[in-house]
Amino acid sequence: MKTRYLWTSALSLALTLPFCKAQAPGGSTAIGDLSALIGTTHATTAPGTAFSLNEVERIALAQNPEIELAARKVAAAQAHVPLAGALDDPQAMYRGWQVPLAHPYDYNSAQNMLMLGQSFPGRGKRGLRTSIAQSDVDLARDELDQARLRVRVNVRKAFFEMLLAQDEIHIHDEHVGIAQQAIEAARIKYSVGKTPQVEILKAQLALTRLAEHMIRFDRDGDVARARLNTLMGRQPETPIDVQGDYAVNTPLPALEALVSSAMQARPDLAEALAAEAKSRKEQDLARKAMVPDFSVSAGYMLMPSGMSPRNNYMVEGSMSLPWLNRSKHDAEVREAAASASQNSAEVTAIKAEALDQIEESLAEARAAQRLARVYQDSLKPQADQTLHAAVVAYENDETSFLDLLDSQMTVVDVDLGSIDALADFNIKMADLEMAVGAPLTAQEITK
């Protein structure tokens, strides 16, 4: 801040230099156009409520449509469990035998039979069907966990993108006043012929970068705002601000601890394991196809009038003969075995993918952390020192105005690069959390 104060003071000194009011043709017009392009302040949309990261996560986990859909899938799977092992509906039957064609409504001359029947699947089939339905519940819960993880990670990334855009705009607004003084100082020196036109054009080009930055900052802020609102279950255009700090000194977990946690916490791996377990149950159920199913019925029979006895009962039983259709059931067993093998291979593939994602995300997080520290520990102090030296030299007429302007633009670039590196590190940490499948705060931290 002290260096920037000196920079502002130097420009104010430049404004007091004697100058003639006669201007070179077109000089002030070009500078004036540039001033209008940069603007004095940033025009923002209506301010929104400022949320912290924890508040945004809490709202998103409660209101995100993707999570709501996944939760409803869990409820639907749970509702199906009691039905999977339920018996088929009982059946009622009436038969009229030997009804005379000449007297089609003379049931006293016919044999009338009323029956009730129930079918029963072979031993063990109902339990397996219930267990398979429960596996679907486990799969739905794992999908819900994946949705929550995905939303939480995307919220973190959108939050820091939004925070970055806000801070970039803040840095722009910090420097825009200085830029206006620089424009005026350049106009004054140009009007008295102390600065050649080529240097003025270079100054214009350098200062116009502020306008170019602002276009990008507005775009990034609008995109992050829309993404964050959508994740929170709100309309994309809803005004919103975020507040918080970047973490850069967070110790990174050890690779071994991350891998160990991922093997237990990744929802997609848990889903693949649940699918593998379900396929084994389906394989057992396919083998049960060789166990016959049964049906039993009991009924009352009313014989024609005049017969003795006229009232009778009957009992009926039947069973399926799967041995006579062995080729079909053997094909079902082979199909279930192939599905189980596929799911086992998917588990292996997800584990390999998890290792690759963790190593890649950890490497990127380490690089981002080192870069952020370079900005904080070296580049920012060096840029401020360079600007301070340029201000002193300018005040003593030992350097040109353009050199001073270049030093100031370097500070702007370093400030922007610094917060960009900080935001990038926090985003990379969110990617690492996605690769692990669990928050990183509980991990074993390297020293």
Tab-separated table of C-alpha atoms in Angstrom:
chain	number	residue	atom	x	y	z
A	1	MET	CA	0.000	0.000	0.000
A	2	LYS	CA	2.879	2.376	0.790
A	3	THR	CA	4.368	1.771	-2.655
A	4	ARG	CA	1.046	2.454	-4.346
A	5	TYR	CA	0.693	5.648	-2.312
A	6	LEU	CA	4.107	6.771	-3.571
A	7	TRP	CA	3.000	5.878	-7.111
A	8	THR	CA	-0.099	8.022	-6.761
A	9	SER	CA	1.967	10.862	-5.316
A	10	ALA	CA	4.357	10.666	-8.272
A	11	LEU	CA	1.490	10.998	-10.706
A	12	SER	CA	0.114	13.936	-8.766
A	13	LEU	CA	3.537	15.554	-9.042
A	14	ALA	CA	3.439	14.990	-12.779
A	15	LEU	CA	0.133	16.817	-12.946
A	16	THR	CA	1.753	19.924	-11.465
A	17	LEU	CA	4.409	20.169	-14.150
A	18	PRO	CA	4.166	23.302	-16.309
A	19	PHE	CA	2.649	22.724	-19.653
A	20	CYS	CA	1.340	24.742	-22.539
A	21	LYS	CA	-2.335	24.502	-23.409
A	22	ALA	CA	-1.700	23.944	-27.079
A	23	GLN	CA	-2.158	20.232	-27.861
A	24	ALA	CA	-0.922	18.165	-30.733
A	25	PRO	CA	-3.656	17.272	-33.188
A	26	GLY	CA	-5.696	14.335	-32.015
A	27	GLY	CA	-3.633	13.868	-28.833
A	28	SER	CA	-6.257	14.365	-26.168
A	29	THR	CA	-8.917	12.668	-28.183
A	30	ALA	CA	-7.067	9.350	-28.233
A	31	ILE	CA	-6.324	9.585	-24.536
A	32	GLY	CA	-9.903	10.576	-23.788
A	33	ASP	CA	-11.249	7.601	-25.691
A	34	LEU	CA	-8.993	5.358	-23.655
A	35	SER	CA	-10.220	6.945	-20.442
A	36	ALA	CA	-13.810	6.282	-21.400
A	37	LEU	CA	-12.943	2.703	-22.298
A	38	ILE	CA	-11.345	1.973	-18.934
A	39	GLY	CA	-13.944	3.851	-16.927
A	40	THR	CA	-13.655	5.261	-13.462
A	41	THR	CA	-15.508	2.532	-11.592
A	42	HIS	CA	-16.809	-0.917	-12.282
A	43	ALA	CA	-20.526	-1.083	-12.949
A	44	THR	CA	-21.811	-4.096	-11.072
A	45	THR	CA	-25.195	-5.702	-10.889
A	46	ALA	CA	-27.395	-5.315	-7.830
A	47	PRO	CA	-25.497	-6.585	-4.802
A	48	GLY	CA	-26.565	-9.969	-3.541
A	49	THR	CA	-26.322	-11.674	-0.195
A	50	ALA	CA	-22.747	-12.593	0.719
A	51	PHE	CA	-22.396	-16.290	1.568
A	52	SER	CA	-19.521	-18.143	3.160
A	53	LEU	CA	-18.336	-21.459	1.747
A	54	ASN	CA	-20.034	-23.428	4.537
A	55	GLU	CA	-23.328	-21.629	3.944
A	56	VAL	CA	-23.202	-22.275	0.210
A	57	GLU	CA	-22.449	-25.964	0.758
A	58	ARG	CA	-25.280	-26.306	3.289
A	59	ILE	CA	-27.827	-24.709	0.951
A	60	ALA	CA	-26.647	-26.730	-2.049
A	61	LEU	CA	-26.791	-30.052	-0.203
A	62	ALA	CA	-30.333	-29.215	0.931
A	63	GLN	CA	-31.751	-27.753	-2.287
A	64	ASN	CA	-29.754	-29.070	-5.229
A	65	PRO	CA	-32.091	-30.735	-7.788
A	66	GLU	CA	-29.590	-33.490	-8.628
A	67	ILE	CA	-29.387	-34.525	-4.975
A	68	GLU	CA	-33.162	-34.372	-4.658
A	69	LEU	CA	-33.534	-36.680	-7.677
A	70	ALA	CA	-31.008	-39.150	-6.261
A	71	ALA	CA	-32.801	-39.134	-2.893
A	72	ARG	CA	-36.110	-39.912	-4.581
A	73	LYS	CA	-34.459	-42.832	-6.384
A	74	VAL	CA	-33.416	-44.208	-2.990
A	75	ALA	CA	-36.981	-43.879	-1.723
A	76	ALA	CA	-38.320	-45.631	-4.831
A	77	ALA	CA	-35.831	-48.500	-4.416
A	78	GLN	CA	-36.744	-48.865	-0.741
A	79	ALA	CA	-40.434	-48.982	-1.600
A	80	HIS	CA	-39.765	-51.880	-3.980
A	81	VAL	CA	-38.062	-54.129	-1.412
A	82	PRO	CA	-41.254	-55.521	0.206
A	83	LEU	CA	-42.652	-56.306	-3.243
A	84	ALA	CA	-39.639	-58.254	-4.497
A	85	GLY	CA	-40.162	-61.270	-2.219
A	86	ALA	CA	-43.947	-61.095	-2.018
A	87	LEU	CA	-46.096	-64.003	-3.140
A	88	ASP	CA	-48.215	-63.716	-6.254
A	89	ASP	CA	-51.881	-62.890	-5.742
A	90	PRO	CA	-54.166	-65.840	-4.864
A	91	GLN	CA	-56.475	-66.922	-7.652
A	92	ALA	CA	-60.178	-67.733	-7.505
A	93	MET	CA	-61.723	-69.954	-10.189
A	94	TYR	CA	-65.183	-71.202	-11.174
A	95	ARG	CA	-65.836	-74.117	-13.522
A	96	GLY	CA	-69.169	-75.299	-14.848
A	97	TRP	CA	-68.974	-78.798	-16.335
A	98	GLN	CA	-71.547	-80.641	-18.431
A	99	VAL	CA	-73.971	-77.737	-18.694
A	100	PRO	CA	-76.730	-78.957	-21.130
A	101	LEU	CA	-76.709	-77.012	-24.370
A	102	ALA	CA	-80.486	-77.271	-24.506
A	103	HIS	CA	-80.706	-75.671	-21.055
A	104	PRO	CA	-77.600	-73.437	-20.808
A	105	TYR	CA	-78.736	-71.931	-17.512
A	106	ASP	CA	-79.658	-75.184	-15.825
A	107	TYR	CA	-76.714	-75.353	-13.406
A	108	ASN	CA	-78.523	-77.990	-11.338
A	109	SER	CA	-77.787	-80.377	-14.177
A	110	ALA	CA	-74.100	-79.411	-14.319
A	111	GLN	CA	-71.042	-79.919	-12.186
A	112	ASN	CA	-70.169	-76.616	-10.479
A	113	MET	CA	-66.712	-76.145	-9.051
A	114	LEU	CA	-65.295	-73.200	-7.022
A	115	MET	CA	-61.550	-73.134	-6.314
A	116	LEU	CA	-58.903	-71.003	-4.595
A	117	GLY	CA	-55.249	-71.371	-5.548
A	118	GLN	CA	-51.840	-69.997	-4.559
A	119	SER	CA	-48.444	-70.382	-6.208
A	120	PHE	CA	-45.181	-70.669	-4.251
A	121	PRO	CA	-41.702	-70.107	-5.708
A	122	GLY	CA	-39.007	-72.693	-5.033
A	123	ARG	CA	-37.103	-72.688	-1.772
A	124	GLY	CA	-34.707	-69.746	-1.397
A	125	LYS	CA	-35.996	-67.755	-4.355
A	126	ARG	CA	-38.032	-65.224	-2.361
A	127	GLY	CA	-35.113	-64.444	-0.062
A	128	LEU	CA	-32.753	-63.922	-2.979
A	129	ARG	CA	-35.232	-61.632	-4.736
A	130	THR	CA	-35.583	-59.547	-1.569
A	131	SER	CA	-31.807	-59.416	-1.190
A	132	ILE	CA	-31.393	-58.299	-4.810
A	133	ALA	CA	-33.962	-55.550	-4.263
A	134	GLN	CA	-32.032	-54.443	-1.177
A	135	SER	CA	-28.916	-54.301	-3.350
A	136	ASP	CA	-30.761	-51.848	-5.586
A	137	VAL	CA	-31.284	-49.686	-2.491
A	138	ASP	CA	-27.538	-49.844	-1.783
A	139	LEU	CA	-26.815	-48.846	-5.377
A	140	ALA	CA	-29.241	-45.920	-5.151
A	141	ARG	CA	-27.635	-44.767	-1.900
A	142	ASP	CA	-24.211	-44.910	-3.493
A	143	GLU	CA	-25.536	-42.819	-6.381
A	144	LEU	CA	-26.880	-40.344	-3.809
A	145	ASP	CA	-23.448	-40.195	-2.173
A	146	GLN	CA	-21.897	-39.586	-5.580
A	147	ALA	CA	-24.353	-36.770	-6.259
A	148	ARG	CA	-23.572	-35.157	-2.904
A	149	LEU	CA	-19.837	-35.443	-3.485
A	150	ARG	CA	-20.135	-34.077	-7.011
A	151	VAL	CA	-22.274	-31.148	-5.861
A	152	ARG	CA	-20.015	-30.379	-2.900
A	153	VAL	CA	-16.901	-30.361	-5.080
A	154	ASN	CA	-18.546	-28.299	-7.812
A	155	VAL	CA	-19.795	-25.854	-5.182
A	156	ARG	CA	-16.257	-25.432	-3.860
A	157	LYS	CA	-14.896	-24.834	-7.342
A	158	ALA	CA	-17.663	-22.387	-8.277
A	159	PHE	CA	-17.255	-20.614	-4.927
A	160	PHE	CA	-13.552	-19.976	-5.471
A	161	GLU	CA	-14.145	-19.018	-9.103
A	162	MET	CA	-16.708	-16.487	-7.880
A	163	LEU	CA	-14.363	-15.275	-5.142
A	164	LEU	CA	-11.568	-14.960	-7.701
A	165	ALA	CA	-13.757	-12.897	-10.033
A	166	GLN	CA	-14.762	-10.607	-7.161
A	167	ASP	CA	-11.151	-10.114	-6.103
A	168	GLU	CA	-10.043	-9.484	-9.684
A	169	ILE	CA	-12.683	-6.787	-10.000
A	170	HIS	CA	-11.555	-5.344	-6.654
A	171	ILE	CA	-7.961	-5.173	-7.898
A	172	HIS	CA	-9.162	-3.550	-11.112
A	173	ASP	CA	-11.130	-0.944	-9.165
A	174	GLU	CA	-8.080	-0.347	-6.959
A	175	HIS	CA	-5.914	0.476	-9.954
A	176	VAL	CA	-8.446	2.246	-12.154
A	177	GLY	CA	-8.048	5.530	-10.251
A	178	ILE	CA	-4.290	5.317	-10.660
A	179	ALA	CA	-4.815	4.577	-14.353
A	180	GLN	CA	-6.903	7.720	-14.731
A	181	GLN	CA	-4.096	9.780	-13.181
A	182	ALA	CA	-1.621	8.081	-15.502
A	183	ILE	CA	-3.741	9.025	-18.481
A	184	GLU	CA	-3.909	12.631	-17.351
A	185	ALA	CA	-0.154	12.748	-16.673
A	186	ALA	CA	0.543	11.340	-20.125
A	187	ARG	CA	-1.811	13.866	-21.694
A	188	ILE	CA	-0.053	16.740	-19.948
A	189	LYS	CA	3.448	15.657	-20.972
A	190	TYR	CA	2.289	14.922	-24.506
A	191	SER	CA	0.699	18.362	-24.773
A	192	VAL	CA	3.991	20.089	-23.932
A	193	GLY	CA	6.018	17.856	-26.201
A	194	LYS	CA	7.991	16.095	-23.471
A	195	THR	CA	6.829	12.641	-24.511
A	196	PRO	CA	7.102	11.300	-28.084
A	197	GLN	CA	3.954	9.963	-29.662
A	198	VAL	CA	5.265	6.395	-29.830
A	199	GLU	CA	5.587	6.296	-26.041
A	200	ILE	CA	2.073	7.651	-25.663
A	201	LEU	CA	0.787	4.902	-27.950
A	202	LYS	CA	2.634	2.310	-25.878
A	203	ALA	CA	1.099	3.761	-22.730
A	204	GLN	CA	-2.327	3.598	-24.330
A	205	LEU	CA	-1.781	-0.043	-25.251
A	206	ALA	CA	-0.666	-0.923	-21.731
A	207	LEU	CA	-3.548	0.884	-20.058
A	208	THR	CA	-6.126	-0.585	-22.413
A	209	ARG	CA	-5.307	-3.946	-20.880
A	210	LEU	CA	-7.363	-2.867	-17.883
A	211	ALA	CA	-10.423	-2.744	-20.112
A	212	GLU	CA	-9.527	-6.143	-21.590
A	213	HIS	CA	-9.185	-7.532	-18.061
A	214	MET	CA	-12.564	-6.142	-17.062
A	215	ILE	CA	-14.342	-7.933	-19.907
A	216	ARG	CA	-12.838	-11.232	-18.794
A	217	PHE	CA	-13.590	-10.554	-15.123
A	218	ASP	CA	-17.235	-9.798	-15.899
A	219	ARG	CA	-17.525	-12.958	-17.977
A	220	ASP	CA	-15.898	-15.157	-15.333
A	221	GLY	CA	-18.036	-13.621	-12.602
A	222	ASP	CA	-21.277	-14.145	-14.554
A	223	VAL	CA	-20.401	-17.764	-15.354
A	224	ALA	CA	-19.418	-18.541	-11.748
A	225	ARG	CA	-22.535	-16.796	-10.428
A	226	ALA	CA	-24.831	-18.797	-12.705
A	227	ARG	CA	-23.086	-22.055	-11.835
A	228	LEU	CA	-23.158	-21.389	-8.096
A	229	ASN	CA	-26.832	-20.384	-8.101
A	230	THR	CA	-27.751	-23.481	-10.096
A	231	LEU	CA	-25.908	-25.722	-7.655
A	232	MET	CA	-27.791	-24.030	-4.819
A	233	GLY	CA	-31.123	-24.710	-6.520
A	234	ARG	CA	-31.719	-21.041	-7.364
A	235	GLN	CA	-32.292	-19.124	-10.569
A	236	PRO	CA	-28.945	-18.591	-12.368
A	237	GLU	CA	-29.360	-14.803	-12.553
A	238	THR	CA	-30.010	-14.353	-8.805
A	239	PRO	CA	-27.592	-11.746	-7.365
A	240	ILE	CA	-25.055	-13.354	-5.040
A	241	ASP	CA	-21.734	-12.478	-3.459
A	242	VAL	CA	-19.331	-14.743	-1.621
A	243	GLN	CA	-16.970	-14.040	1.212
A	244	GLY	CA	-14.036	-16.046	2.476
A	245	ASP	CA	-10.312	-16.586	2.339
A	246	TYR	CA	-8.054	-18.709	0.192
A	247	ALA	CA	-6.110	-21.513	1.844
A	248	VAL	CA	-2.559	-21.914	0.603
A	249	ASN	CA	-0.625	-23.247	3.596
A	250	THR	CA	-2.820	-26.316	4.029
A	251	PRO	CA	-0.495	-29.336	4.319
A	252	LEU	CA	-1.155	-31.846	1.571
A	253	PRO	CA	-2.039	-35.416	2.596
A	254	ALA	CA	0.324	-38.271	1.861
A	255	LEU	CA	-0.413	-40.304	-1.256
A	256	GLU	CA	-0.714	-43.542	0.742
A	257	ALA	CA	-3.298	-42.004	3.076
A	258	LEU	CA	-5.289	-40.676	0.116
A	259	VAL	CA	-5.318	-44.049	-1.621
A	260	SER	CA	-6.346	-45.848	1.560
A	261	SER	CA	-9.177	-43.402	2.132
A	262	ALA	CA	-10.323	-43.605	-1.488
A	263	MET	CA	-10.625	-47.393	-1.322
A	264	GLN	CA	-13.122	-46.930	1.505
A	265	ALA	CA	-14.807	-43.642	0.666
A	266	ARG	CA	-15.234	-43.303	-3.105
A	267	PRO	CA	-18.973	-43.586	-3.853
A	268	ASP	CA	-18.402	-44.889	-7.392
A	269	LEU	CA	-16.216	-47.688	-6.033
A	270	ALA	CA	-18.839	-48.482	-3.396
A	271	GLU	CA	-21.465	-48.543	-6.139
A	272	ALA	CA	-19.341	-50.886	-8.247
A	273	LEU	CA	-18.829	-53.197	-5.261
A	274	ALA	CA	-22.576	-53.151	-4.582
A	275	ALA	CA	-23.246	-53.978	-8.235
A	276	GLU	CA	-20.754	-56.834	-8.003
A	277	ALA	CA	-22.494	-58.198	-4.905
A	278	LYS	CA	-25.866	-57.863	-6.615
A	279	SER	CA	-24.639	-59.754	-9.666
A	280	ARG	CA	-23.486	-62.631	-7.446
A	281	LYS	CA	-26.954	-62.792	-5.910
A	282	GLU	CA	-28.484	-62.767	-9.388
A	283	GLN	CA	-26.156	-65.623	-10.282
A	284	ASP	CA	-27.385	-67.590	-7.255
A	285	LEU	CA	-30.977	-66.840	-8.248
A	286	ALA	CA	-30.284	-68.055	-11.781
A	287	ARG	CA	-29.028	-71.345	-10.356
A	288	LYS	CA	-32.226	-71.573	-8.302
A	289	ALA	CA	-34.133	-71.796	-11.574
A	290	MET	CA	-33.559	-75.569	-11.404
A	291	VAL	CA	-35.599	-75.639	-8.173
A	292	PRO	CA	-39.253	-76.253	-9.125
A	293	ASP	CA	-42.051	-73.831	-8.292
A	294	PHE	CA	-45.340	-75.065	-6.825
A	295	SER	CA	-49.022	-74.225	-6.986
A	296	VAL	CA	-51.759	-75.571	-4.702
A	297	SER	CA	-55.508	-75.204	-5.026
A	298	ALA	CA	-58.535	-76.306	-3.020
A	299	GLY	CA	-62.158	-76.218	-4.121
A	300	TYR	CA	-65.780	-77.119	-3.599
A	301	MET	CA	-67.753	-79.087	-6.204
A	302	LEU	CA	-71.537	-79.190	-6.466
A	303	MET	CA	-72.694	-82.210	-8.499
A	304	PRO	CA	-75.891	-82.287	-10.643
A	305	SER	CA	-79.230	-82.622	-8.871
A	306	GLY	CA	-80.068	-86.221	-7.973
A	307	MET	CA	-76.476	-87.439	-7.674
A	308	SER	CA	-75.200	-88.739	-4.389
A	309	PRO	CA	-73.130	-87.401	-2.892
A	310	ARG	CA	-73.888	-84.061	-4.389
A	311	ASN	CA	-71.371	-82.007	-2.353
A	312	ASN	CA	-67.664	-82.687	-2.842
A	313	TYR	CA	-64.311	-81.033	-2.359
A	314	MET	CA	-61.100	-81.284	-4.300
A	315	VAL	CA	-57.394	-80.527	-3.763
A	316	GLU	CA	-54.992	-79.810	-6.621
A	317	GLY	CA	-51.223	-79.385	-6.743
A	318	SER	CA	-48.783	-78.695	-9.546
A	319	MET	CA	-45.100	-77.982	-9.943
A	320	SER	CA	-42.836	-76.747	-12.704
A	321	LEU	CA	-40.393	-79.111	-14.419
A	322	PRO	CA	-37.250	-77.020	-15.019
A	323	TRP	CA	-35.183	-80.128	-15.844
A	324	LEU	CA	-37.092	-80.419	-19.116
A	325	ASN	CA	-35.955	-76.894	-20.095
A	326	ARG	CA	-32.366	-77.108	-18.908
A	327	SER	CA	-30.872	-75.307	-21.914
A	328	LYS	CA	-32.807	-72.144	-21.058
A	329	HIS	CA	-31.784	-72.157	-17.421
A	330	ASP	CA	-28.170	-72.966	-18.220
A	331	ALA	CA	-28.146	-69.913	-20.499
A	332	GLU	CA	-29.534	-67.815	-17.643
A	333	VAL	CA	-26.716	-69.002	-15.370
A	334	ARG	CA	-24.110	-68.175	-18.019
A	335	GLU	CA	-25.622	-64.722	-18.519
A	336	ALA	CA	-25.536	-64.032	-14.766
A	337	ALA	CA	-21.935	-65.259	-14.571
A	338	ALA	CA	-20.923	-62.953	-17.423
A	339	SER	CA	-22.590	-60.012	-15.682
A	340	ALA	CA	-20.770	-60.834	-12.441
A	341	SER	CA	-17.466	-61.024	-14.297
A	342	GLN	CA	-18.157	-57.663	-15.941
A	343	ASN	CA	-18.904	-56.032	-12.587
A	344	SER	CA	-15.726	-57.486	-11.076
A	345	ALA	CA	-13.727	-56.034	-13.948
A	346	GLU	CA	-15.432	-52.680	-13.401
A	347	VAL	CA	-14.328	-52.690	-9.743
A	348	THR	CA	-10.738	-53.284	-10.841
A	349	ALA	CA	-10.974	-50.527	-13.450
A	350	ILE	CA	-12.389	-48.005	-10.951
A	351	LYS	CA	-9.590	-48.771	-8.488
A	352	ALA	CA	-6.999	-48.172	-11.200
A	353	GLU	CA	-8.754	-44.980	-12.281
A	354	ALA	CA	-8.875	-43.799	-8.659
A	355	LEU	CA	-5.121	-44.251	-8.282
A	356	ASP	CA	-4.477	-42.292	-11.471
A	357	GLN	CA	-6.862	-39.478	-10.499
A	358	ILE	CA	-5.398	-39.188	-7.005
A	359	GLU	CA	-1.801	-39.033	-8.227
A	360	GLU	CA	-2.683	-36.518	-10.950
A	361	SER	CA	-4.792	-34.329	-8.645
A	362	LEU	CA	-2.158	-34.435	-5.903
A	363	ALA	CA	0.582	-33.445	-8.368
A	364	GLU	CA	-1.516	-30.546	-9.656
A	365	ALA	CA	-2.352	-29.420	-6.121
A	366	ARG	CA	1.325	-29.486	-5.150
A	367	ALA	CA	2.300	-27.453	-8.221
A	368	ALA	CA	-0.505	-24.950	-7.611
A	369	GLN	CA	0.537	-24.585	-3.973
A	370	ARG	CA	4.165	-23.966	-4.916
A	371	LEU	CA	3.159	-21.378	-7.505
A	372	ALA	CA	0.908	-19.568	-5.015
A	373	ARG	CA	3.760	-19.456	-2.504
A	374	VAL	CA	6.130	-18.120	-5.154
A	375	TYR	CA	3.712	-15.268	-5.788
A	376	GLN	CA	3.266	-14.559	-2.090
A	377	ASP	CA	6.877	-14.957	-0.988
A	378	SER	CA	8.769	-13.636	-4.013
A	379	LEU	CA	6.898	-12.111	-6.935
A	380	LYS	CA	4.648	-9.739	-4.984
A	381	PRO	CA	7.452	-8.324	-2.784
A	382	GLN	CA	9.741	-8.030	-5.803
A	383	ALA	CA	7.088	-6.270	-7.900
A	384	ASP	CA	6.347	-3.823	-5.073
A	385	GLN	CA	10.067	-3.137	-4.581
A	386	THR	CA	10.500	-2.552	-8.306
A	387	LEU	CA	7.596	-0.134	-8.346
A	388	HIS	CA	8.965	1.684	-5.316
A	389	ALA	CA	12.355	2.041	-7.013
A	390	ALA	CA	10.677	3.283	-10.198
A	391	VAL	CA	8.699	5.878	-8.239
A	392	VAL	CA	11.862	7.169	-6.557
A	393	ALA	CA	13.696	7.268	-9.881
A	394	TYR	CA	10.815	9.076	-11.567
A	395	GLU	CA	10.682	11.692	-8.836
A	396	ASN	CA	14.409	12.310	-9.387
A	397	ASP	CA	14.014	12.441	-13.183
A	398	GLU	CA	16.108	9.272	-13.531
A	399	THR	CA	13.549	7.255	-15.482
A	400	SER	CA	10.774	7.860	-17.966
A	401	PHE	CA	7.071	7.954	-17.348
A	402	LEU	CA	6.626	4.849	-19.481
A	403	ASP	CA	9.035	2.874	-17.280
A	404	LEU	CA	7.015	3.938	-14.269
A	405	LEU	CA	3.809	2.888	-15.987
A	406	ASP	CA	5.314	-0.477	-16.901
A	407	SER	CA	6.275	-1.037	-13.277
A	408	GLN	CA	2.723	-0.288	-12.160
A	409	MET	CA	1.241	-2.626	-14.767
A	410	THR	CA	3.634	-5.311	-13.564
A	411	VAL	CA	2.220	-4.913	-10.056
A	412	VAL	CA	-1.290	-5.287	-11.483
A	413	ASP	CA	-0.310	-8.447	-13.341
A	414	VAL	CA	1.390	-9.898	-10.277
A	415	ASP	CA	-1.597	-9.095	-8.059
A	416	LEU	CA	-3.930	-10.772	-10.527
A	417	GLY	CA	-1.580	-13.720	-10.945
A	418	SER	CA	-1.313	-14.109	-7.185
A	419	ILE	CA	-5.025	-14.417	-6.501
A	420	ASP	CA	-5.413	-16.567	-9.601
A	421	ALA	CA	-2.780	-18.951	-8.186
A	422	LEU	CA	-4.502	-18.947	-4.792
A	423	ALA	CA	-7.889	-19.735	-6.339
A	424	ASP	CA	-6.329	-22.386	-8.569
A	425	PHE	CA	-4.826	-24.151	-5.532
A	426	ASN	CA	-8.208	-24.250	-3.780
A	427	ILE	CA	-9.872	-25.540	-6.944
A	428	LYS	CA	-7.196	-28.228	-7.291
A	429	MET	CA	-7.856	-29.221	-3.678
A	430	ALA	CA	-11.524	-29.663	-4.602
A	431	ASP	CA	-10.461	-31.894	-7.513
A	432	LEU	CA	-8.328	-33.897	-5.090
A	433	GLU	CA	-11.338	-34.309	-2.803
A	434	MET	CA	-13.324	-35.571	-5.790
A	435	ALA	CA	-10.606	-38.098	-6.586
A	436	VAL	CA	-10.526	-39.346	-2.984
A	437	GLY	CA	-14.276	-39.266	-2.488
A	438	ALA	CA	-14.105	-37.748	0.997
A	439	PRO	CA	-13.158	-34.457	2.698
A	440	LEU	CA	-9.430	-34.062	3.097
A	441	THR	CA	-9.523	-32.730	6.638
A	442	ALA	CA	-9.592	-36.222	8.098
A	443	GLN	CA	-6.583	-37.445	6.150
A	444	GLU	CA	-3.169	-38.229	7.545
A	445	ILE	CA	-1.136	-35.100	6.796
A	446	THR	CA	2.438	-35.125	5.677
A	447	LYS	CA	4.899	-33.194	7.793
